[in-house]
């Protein structure tokens, strides 16, 4: 497996607040990795640094050997934790906009998933339910042939049936040679699809292991270990 993401002594401060402290990690291609931690642990800050939305205070991020920038945006598909689309636009117009913007966007795949979902491309985004809006956002991201998919809380705030659809969409539509980094605190919903997990607390990585090693060493599920570590 090749290396897709490297963080070296990554630190990010906001005034007197340290959001990340000396984070170092390496992610390999071909894996689904859970970035797990309670609210305020530093998950979103790390994700924004990976996507070039924030500048490190110290250290660096390398994506396929390059610092975040124009070239890395071509290989990273990012789903933020909040809806990022114009609600007045029609779903089909949004799909076409993504197709023009990203060379690796698979328009036919996007429309296929929308059809399976029962979403009319002529509908405006604001007419859809919250769950369906989040599905549309995810479909747009997963319709790219990216090297790294970064999903920030893709299953938060939606019903269990929608969570199942979202997880299924992630599993069935990403490039097998790529990696998927999923930030969430809903461990039990995604544990079965994770290859590796990263625990983050107070801006520091406290654990980075495969799910198999965790179960073998701790004789419990990732969710149970998470609750034990973070006292849930």
PDB file of C-alpha atoms in Angstrom:
ATOM      1  CA  UNK A   1       0.000   0.000   0.000  1.00  0.00           C
ATOM      2  CA  UNK A   2       1.179   3.524  -0.731  1.00  0.00           C
ATOM      3  CA  UNK A   3       1.096   6.503   1.574  1.00  0.00           C
ATOM      4  CA  UNK A   4      -1.692   8.991   0.853  1.00  0.00           C
ATOM      5  CA  UNK A   5      -1.597  11.321   3.872  1.00  0.00           C
ATOM      6  CA  UNK A   6       1.153  12.340   6.272  1.00  0.00           C
ATOM      7  CA  UNK A   7       0.974  14.778   9.180  1.00  0.00           C
ATOM      8  CA  UNK A   8       4.244  15.808  10.805  1.00  0.00           C
ATOM      9  CA  UNK A   9       4.219  17.520  14.210  1.00  0.00           C
ATOM     10  CA  UNK A  10       1.033  19.303  13.216  1.00  0.00           C
ATOM     11  CA  UNK A  11      -0.011  22.065  15.608  1.00  0.00           C
ATOM     12  CA  UNK A  12      -2.810  24.600  15.266  1.00  0.00           C
ATOM     13  CA  UNK A  13      -3.552  27.371  17.722  1.00  0.00           C
ATOM     14  CA  UNK A  14      -6.277  29.988  17.788  1.00  0.00           C
ATOM     15  CA  UNK A  15      -4.981  32.713  20.073  1.00  0.00           C
ATOM     16  CA  UNK A  16      -4.420  31.064  23.449  1.00  0.00           C
ATOM     17  CA  UNK A  17      -6.327  27.924  22.468  1.00  0.00           C
ATOM     18  CA  UNK A  18      -4.427  24.909  21.105  1.00  0.00           C
ATOM     19  CA  UNK A  19      -6.769  22.961  18.837  1.00  0.00           C
ATOM     20  CA  UNK A  20      -4.121  20.460  17.677  1.00  0.00           C
ATOM     21  CA  UNK A  21      -0.828  19.627  19.363  1.00  0.00           C
ATOM     22  CA  UNK A  22       2.086  17.850  17.652  1.00  0.00           C
ATOM     23  CA  UNK A  23      -0.097  15.489  15.627  1.00  0.00           C
ATOM     24  CA  UNK A  24       1.919  12.993  13.579  1.00  0.00           C
ATOM     25  CA  UNK A  25       0.287  10.213  11.584  1.00  0.00           C
ATOM     26  CA  UNK A  26       0.480   8.368   8.283  1.00  0.00           C
ATOM     27  CA  UNK A  27      -2.516   7.018   6.360  1.00  0.00           C
ATOM     28  CA  UNK A  28      -2.132   4.389   3.655  1.00  0.00           C
ATOM     29  CA  UNK A  29      -4.250   4.042   0.540  1.00  0.00           C
ATOM     30  CA  UNK A  30      -6.971   1.419   0.241  1.00  0.00           C
ATOM     31  CA  UNK A  31      -8.408   1.816   3.733  1.00  0.00           C
ATOM     32  CA  UNK A  32     -11.454   3.227   5.504  1.00  0.00           C
ATOM     33  CA  UNK A  33     -10.258   5.050   8.610  1.00  0.00           C
ATOM     34  CA  UNK A  34     -12.364   6.386  11.451  1.00  0.00           C
ATOM     35  CA  UNK A  35     -11.303   9.677  13.049  1.00  0.00           C
ATOM     36  CA  UNK A  36     -12.996   9.310  16.402  1.00  0.00           C
ATOM     37  CA  UNK A  37     -13.312  11.674  19.313  1.00  0.00           C
ATOM     38  CA  UNK A  38     -15.818  13.690  21.342  1.00  0.00           C
ATOM     39  CA  UNK A  39     -17.014  17.105  20.263  1.00  0.00           C
ATOM     40  CA  UNK A  40     -14.230  19.674  20.495  1.00  0.00           C
ATOM     41  CA  UNK A  41     -11.457  17.094  20.288  1.00  0.00           C
ATOM     42  CA  UNK A  42      -9.854  18.560  17.156  1.00  0.00           C
ATOM     43  CA  UNK A  43     -11.390  16.389  14.421  1.00  0.00           C
ATOM     44  CA  UNK A  44     -12.721  19.229  12.266  1.00  0.00           C
ATOM     45  CA  UNK A  45      -9.566  21.311  12.738  1.00  0.00           C
ATOM     46  CA  UNK A  46      -7.455  18.413  11.470  1.00  0.00           C
ATOM     47  CA  UNK A  47      -9.790  17.902   8.516  1.00  0.00           C
ATOM     48  CA  UNK A  48      -9.669  21.585   7.576  1.00  0.00           C
ATOM     49  CA  UNK A  49      -5.870  21.514   7.691  1.00  0.00           C
ATOM     50  CA  UNK A  50      -5.847  18.475   5.392  1.00  0.00           C
ATOM     51  CA  UNK A  51      -8.093  20.331   2.954  1.00  0.00           C
ATOM     52  CA  UNK A  52      -6.043  23.519   3.032  1.00  0.00           C
ATOM     53  CA  UNK A  53      -8.805  25.536   4.688  1.00  0.00           C
ATOM     54  CA  UNK A  54      -6.514  26.362   7.608  1.00  0.00           C
ATOM     55  CA  UNK A  55      -2.767  26.966   7.790  1.00  0.00           C
ATOM     56  CA  UNK A  56      -0.732  25.041  10.398  1.00  0.00           C
ATOM     57  CA  UNK A  57       0.807  27.016  13.226  1.00  0.00           C
ATOM     58  CA  UNK A  58       3.622  24.474  13.216  1.00  0.00           C
ATOM     59  CA  UNK A  59       4.349  21.259  11.317  1.00  0.00           C
ATOM     60  CA  UNK A  60       3.003  20.269   7.935  1.00  0.00           C
ATOM     61  CA  UNK A  61       0.481  18.160   6.022  1.00  0.00           C
ATOM     62  CA  UNK A  62       1.456  16.166   2.929  1.00  0.00           C
ATOM     63  CA  UNK A  63      -1.099  14.609   0.574  1.00  0.00           C
ATOM     64  CA  UNK A  64       0.513  12.172  -1.824  1.00  0.00           C
ATOM     65  CA  UNK A  65       3.779  13.964  -1.006  1.00  0.00           C
ATOM     66  CA  UNK A  66       2.424  17.485  -1.635  1.00  0.00           C
ATOM     67  CA  UNK A  67       1.339  20.313   0.651  1.00  0.00           C
ATOM     68  CA  UNK A  68      -2.384  21.177   0.415  1.00  0.00           C
ATOM     69  CA  UNK A  69      -3.050  23.370  -2.593  1.00  0.00           C
ATOM     70  CA  UNK A  70      -4.446  23.399  -6.121  1.00  0.00           C
ATOM     71  CA  UNK A  71      -2.963  20.018  -7.041  1.00  0.00           C
ATOM     72  CA  UNK A  72      -4.153  18.209  -3.905  1.00  0.00           C
ATOM     73  CA  UNK A  73      -7.701  19.515  -4.342  1.00  0.00           C
ATOM     74  CA  UNK A  74      -7.780  17.459  -7.549  1.00  0.00           C
ATOM     75  CA  UNK A  75      -7.259  14.268  -5.545  1.00  0.00           C
ATOM     76  CA  UNK A  76      -9.187  14.987  -2.307  1.00  0.00           C
ATOM     77  CA  UNK A  77     -12.993  14.819  -2.149  1.00  0.00           C
ATOM     78  CA  UNK A  78     -14.219  16.681   0.941  1.00  0.00           C
ATOM     79  CA  UNK A  79     -17.602  16.541   2.643  1.00  0.00           C
ATOM     80  CA  UNK A  80     -17.829  19.274   5.322  1.00  0.00           C
ATOM     81  CA  UNK A  81     -19.973  18.946   8.428  1.00  0.00           C
ATOM     82  CA  UNK A  82     -22.432  21.576   7.158  1.00  0.00           C
ATOM     83  CA  UNK A  83     -24.347  21.754   3.867  1.00  0.00           C
ATOM     84  CA  UNK A  84     -22.194  23.614   1.356  1.00  0.00           C
ATOM     85  CA  UNK A  85     -24.614  23.978  -1.571  1.00  0.00           C
ATOM     86  CA  UNK A  86     -26.880  26.814  -2.663  1.00  0.00           C
ATOM     87  CA  UNK A  87     -30.371  25.785  -1.598  1.00  0.00           C
ATOM     88  CA  UNK A  88     -32.066  27.630  -4.482  1.00  0.00           C
ATOM     89  CA  UNK A  89     -30.289  25.538  -7.138  1.00  0.00           C
ATOM     90  CA  UNK A  90     -31.848  22.523  -8.832  1.00  0.00           C
ATOM     91  CA  UNK A  91     -30.214  19.192  -8.062  1.00  0.00           C
ATOM     92  CA  UNK A  92     -29.377  18.606 -11.735  1.00  0.00           C
ATOM     93  CA  UNK A  93     -27.746  22.027 -12.032  1.00  0.00           C
ATOM     94  CA  UNK A  94     -25.580  21.241  -9.018  1.00  0.00           C
ATOM     95  CA  UNK A  95     -24.500  17.948 -10.600  1.00  0.00           C
ATOM     96  CA  UNK A  96     -23.561  19.729 -13.830  1.00  0.00           C
ATOM     97  CA  UNK A  97     -21.646  22.379 -11.865  1.00  0.00           C
ATOM     98  CA  UNK A  98     -19.593  19.669 -10.149  1.00  0.00           C
ATOM     99  CA  UNK A  99     -18.965  17.976 -13.505  1.00  0.00           C
ATOM    100  CA  UNK A 100     -17.532  21.230 -14.882  1.00  0.00           C
ATOM    101  CA  UNK A 101     -15.447  21.894 -11.783  1.00  0.00           C
ATOM    102  CA  UNK A 102     -13.908  18.428 -11.226  1.00  0.00           C
ATOM    103  CA  UNK A 103     -12.283  16.440 -14.030  1.00  0.00           C
ATOM    104  CA  UNK A 104     -12.742  13.206 -12.079  1.00  0.00           C
ATOM    105  CA  UNK A 105     -16.483  13.683 -11.508  1.00  0.00           C
ATOM    106  CA  UNK A 106     -18.654  10.788 -12.761  1.00  0.00           C
ATOM    107  CA  UNK A 107     -21.906  12.408 -13.862  1.00  0.00           C
ATOM    108  CA  UNK A 108     -23.563   9.143 -14.818  1.00  0.00           C
ATOM    109  CA  UNK A 109     -22.810   7.689 -11.391  1.00  0.00           C
ATOM    110  CA  UNK A 110     -24.241  10.749  -9.646  1.00  0.00           C
ATOM    111  CA  UNK A 111     -27.495  10.534 -11.599  1.00  0.00           C
ATOM    112  CA  UNK A 112     -27.698   6.800 -11.007  1.00  0.00           C
ATOM    113  CA  UNK A 113     -27.446   7.297  -7.239  1.00  0.00           C
ATOM    114  CA  UNK A 114     -29.976  10.135  -7.334  1.00  0.00           C
ATOM    115  CA  UNK A 115     -32.391   7.901  -9.255  1.00  0.00           C
ATOM    116  CA  UNK A 116     -31.928   5.108  -6.740  1.00  0.00           C
ATOM    117  CA  UNK A 117     -32.664   7.648  -4.037  1.00  0.00           C
ATOM    118  CA  UNK A 118     -35.787   8.867  -5.833  1.00  0.00           C
ATOM    119  CA  UNK A 119     -34.606  12.469  -6.109  1.00  0.00           C
ATOM    120  CA  UNK A 120     -35.825  14.363  -9.174  1.00  0.00           C
ATOM    121  CA  UNK A 121     -33.001  16.345 -10.769  1.00  0.00           C
ATOM    122  CA  UNK A 122     -35.473  19.188 -11.394  1.00  0.00           C
ATOM    123  CA  UNK A 123     -36.148  19.633  -7.681  1.00  0.00           C
ATOM    124  CA  UNK A 124     -34.563  22.548  -5.860  1.00  0.00           C
ATOM    125  CA  UNK A 125     -32.351  21.571  -2.968  1.00  0.00           C
ATOM    126  CA  UNK A 126     -34.406  23.583  -0.475  1.00  0.00           C
ATOM    127  CA  UNK A 127     -37.495  21.460  -1.258  1.00  0.00           C
ATOM    128  CA  UNK A 128     -35.756  18.288  -0.040  1.00  0.00           C
ATOM    129  CA  UNK A 129     -35.783  16.993   3.523  1.00  0.00           C
ATOM    130  CA  UNK A 130     -32.659  17.480   5.625  1.00  0.00           C
ATOM    131  CA  UNK A 131     -31.772  13.815   5.223  1.00  0.00           C
ATOM    132  CA  UNK A 132     -32.114  13.936   1.448  1.00  0.00           C
ATOM    133  CA  UNK A 133     -30.073  17.139   1.265  1.00  0.00           C
ATOM    134  CA  UNK A 134     -27.273  15.392   3.129  1.00  0.00           C
ATOM    135  CA  UNK A 135     -27.551  12.418   0.787  1.00  0.00           C
ATOM    136  CA  UNK A 136     -27.207  14.711  -2.223  1.00  0.00           C
ATOM    137  CA  UNK A 137     -24.093  16.277  -0.724  1.00  0.00           C
ATOM    138  CA  UNK A 138     -22.595  12.851  -0.105  1.00  0.00           C
ATOM    139  CA  UNK A 139     -23.484  11.625  -3.594  1.00  0.00           C
ATOM    140  CA  UNK A 140     -21.673  14.599  -5.122  1.00  0.00           C
ATOM    141  CA  UNK A 141     -18.537  13.844  -3.104  1.00  0.00           C
ATOM    142  CA  UNK A 142     -18.624  10.079  -3.706  1.00  0.00           C
ATOM    143  CA  UNK A 143     -19.149  10.586  -7.466  1.00  0.00           C
ATOM    144  CA  UNK A 144     -15.573  11.750  -7.768  1.00  0.00           C
ATOM    145  CA  UNK A 145     -12.712   9.320  -8.517  1.00  0.00           C
ATOM    146  CA  UNK A 146     -10.553  10.755  -5.760  1.00  0.00           C
ATOM    147  CA  UNK A 147      -7.488   9.365  -4.008  1.00  0.00           C
ATOM    148  CA  UNK A 148      -8.675  10.523  -0.589  1.00  0.00           C
ATOM    149  CA  UNK A 149     -12.242  11.066   0.607  1.00  0.00           C
ATOM    150  CA  UNK A 150     -12.560  13.164   3.754  1.00  0.00           C
ATOM    151  CA  UNK A 151     -16.012  13.030   5.342  1.00  0.00           C
ATOM    152  CA  UNK A 152     -16.756  15.218   8.373  1.00  0.00           C
ATOM    153  CA  UNK A 153     -19.689  13.806  10.362  1.00  0.00           C
ATOM    154  CA  UNK A 154     -21.526  12.325   7.347  1.00  0.00           C
ATOM    155  CA  UNK A 155     -24.096  10.492   9.489  1.00  0.00           C
ATOM    156  CA  UNK A 156     -24.785  13.067  12.193  1.00  0.00           C
ATOM    157  CA  UNK A 157     -28.306  14.397  12.533  1.00  0.00           C
ATOM    158  CA  UNK A 158     -30.023  11.878  10.246  1.00  0.00           C
ATOM    159  CA  UNK A 159     -32.314   8.933  10.967  1.00  0.00           C
ATOM    160  CA  UNK A 160     -31.009   5.324  11.154  1.00  0.00           C
ATOM    161  CA  UNK A 161     -32.337   4.404   7.698  1.00  0.00           C
ATOM    162  CA  UNK A 162     -30.521   7.382   6.193  1.00  0.00           C
ATOM    163  CA  UNK A 163     -27.362   6.390   8.041  1.00  0.00           C
ATOM    164  CA  UNK A 164     -27.560   2.937   6.483  1.00  0.00           C
ATOM    165  CA  UNK A 165     -27.916   4.466   3.019  1.00  0.00           C
ATOM    166  CA  UNK A 166     -24.997   6.819   3.584  1.00  0.00           C
ATOM    167  CA  UNK A 167     -22.715   4.035   4.831  1.00  0.00           C
ATOM    168  CA  UNK A 168     -23.724   1.830   1.898  1.00  0.00           C
ATOM    169  CA  UNK A 169     -23.014   4.688  -0.514  1.00  0.00           C
ATOM    170  CA  UNK A 170     -19.553   5.179   0.967  1.00  0.00           C
ATOM    171  CA  UNK A 171     -18.657   1.486   0.786  1.00  0.00           C
ATOM    172  CA  UNK A 172     -19.937   0.898  -2.737  1.00  0.00           C
ATOM    173  CA  UNK A 173     -18.750   4.033  -4.512  1.00  0.00           C
ATOM    174  CA  UNK A 174     -15.228   4.907  -3.507  1.00  0.00           C
ATOM    175  CA  UNK A 175     -12.173   3.901  -5.498  1.00  0.00           C
ATOM    176  CA  UNK A 176     -10.796   0.725  -3.817  1.00  0.00           C
ATOM    177  CA  UNK A 177      -7.269   2.103  -4.223  1.00  0.00           C
ATOM    178  CA  UNK A 178      -8.241   5.306  -2.422  1.00  0.00           C
ATOM    179  CA  UNK A 179      -8.720   5.909   1.289  1.00  0.00           C
ATOM    180  CA  UNK A 180     -11.713   7.259   3.174  1.00  0.00           C
ATOM    181  CA  UNK A 181     -11.238   9.285   6.364  1.00  0.00           C
ATOM    182  CA  UNK A 182     -14.513   9.504   8.294  1.00  0.00           C
ATOM    183  CA  UNK A 183     -14.895  11.798  11.281  1.00  0.00           C
ATOM    184  CA  UNK A 184     -17.697  10.778  13.632  1.00  0.00           C
ATOM    185  CA  UNK A 185     -18.648  10.134  17.227  1.00  0.00           C
ATOM    186  CA  UNK A 186     -21.331   7.598  16.217  1.00  0.00           C
ATOM    187  CA  UNK A 187     -18.937   4.659  16.409  1.00  0.00           C
ATOM    188  CA  UNK A 188     -21.371   1.749  16.492  1.00  0.00           C
ATOM    189  CA  UNK A 189     -22.940   2.803  13.175  1.00  0.00           C
ATOM    190  CA  UNK A 190     -19.713   2.574  11.177  1.00  0.00           C
ATOM    191  CA  UNK A 191     -17.428   0.293  13.187  1.00  0.00           C
ATOM    192  CA  UNK A 192     -17.994  -2.727  10.937  1.00  0.00           C
ATOM    193  CA  UNK A 193     -16.699  -0.910   7.829  1.00  0.00           C
ATOM    194  CA  UNK A 194     -13.551   0.568   9.399  1.00  0.00           C
ATOM    195  CA  UNK A 195     -10.087  -0.846   8.749  1.00  0.00           C
ATOM    196  CA  UNK A 196      -8.265   1.515  11.115  1.00  0.00           C
ATOM    197  CA  UNK A 197      -9.274   3.950  13.835  1.00  0.00           C
ATOM    198  CA  UNK A 198      -7.712   7.087  15.219  1.00  0.00           C
ATOM    199  CA  UNK A 199      -8.693   8.357  18.666  1.00  0.00           C
ATOM    200  CA  UNK A 200      -8.202  12.076  19.160  1.00  0.00           C
ATOM    201  CA  UNK A 201      -8.677  13.944  22.437  1.00  0.00           C
ATOM    202  CA  UNK A 202      -7.818  17.524  23.370  1.00  0.00           C
ATOM    203  CA  UNK A 203      -6.035  17.965  20.053  1.00  0.00           C
ATOM    204  CA  UNK A 204      -3.739  14.955  20.457  1.00  0.00           C
ATOM    205  CA  UNK A 205      -3.745  11.487  18.883  1.00  0.00           C
ATOM    206  CA  UNK A 206      -4.132   8.964  21.693  1.00  0.00           C
ATOM    207  CA  UNK A 207      -4.518   5.811  19.582  1.00  0.00           C
ATOM    208  CA  UNK A 208      -3.997   4.748  15.959  1.00  0.00           C
ATOM    209  CA  UNK A 209      -4.563   1.045  15.301  1.00  0.00           C
ATOM    210  CA  UNK A 210      -6.388  -1.377  13.075  1.00  0.00           C
ATOM    211  CA  UNK A 211      -9.824  -2.479  14.252  1.00  0.00           C
ATOM    212  CA  UNK A 212      -8.594  -6.091  14.257  1.00  0.00           C
ATOM    213  CA  UNK A 213      -5.729  -5.256  16.615  1.00  0.00           C
ATOM    214  CA  UNK A 214      -8.060  -3.361  18.947  1.00  0.00           C
ATOM    215  CA  UNK A 215     -10.451  -6.300  19.224  1.00  0.00           C
ATOM    216  CA  UNK A 216      -7.589  -8.765  19.666  1.00  0.00           C
ATOM    217  CA  UNK A 217      -5.722  -6.712  22.287  1.00  0.00           C
ATOM    218  CA  UNK A 218      -8.644  -5.280  24.238  1.00  0.00           C
ATOM    219  CA  UNK A 219     -11.192  -8.085  23.718  1.00  0.00           C
ATOM    220  CA  UNK A 220     -13.926  -5.546  23.063  1.00  0.00           C
ATOM    221  CA  UNK A 221     -15.420  -3.537  20.234  1.00  0.00           C
ATOM    222  CA  UNK A 222     -14.091  -0.198  19.082  1.00  0.00           C
ATOM    223  CA  UNK A 223     -17.292   1.407  20.360  1.00  0.00           C
ATOM    224  CA  UNK A 224     -16.834  -0.150  23.817  1.00  0.00           C
ATOM    225  CA  UNK A 225     -13.194   0.972  23.959  1.00  0.00           C
ATOM    226  CA  UNK A 226     -14.190   4.463  22.843  1.00  0.00           C
ATOM    227  CA  UNK A 227     -16.789   4.720  25.615  1.00  0.00           C
ATOM    228  CA  UNK A 228     -14.268   3.445  28.128  1.00  0.00           C
ATOM    229  CA  UNK A 229     -11.536   5.863  27.065  1.00  0.00           C
ATOM    230  CA  UNK A 230     -13.816   8.881  26.812  1.00  0.00           C
ATOM    231  CA  UNK A 231     -16.117   7.832  29.705  1.00  0.00           C
ATOM    232  CA  UNK A 232     -19.318   7.789  27.655  1.00  0.00           C
TER     233      UNK A 232
END
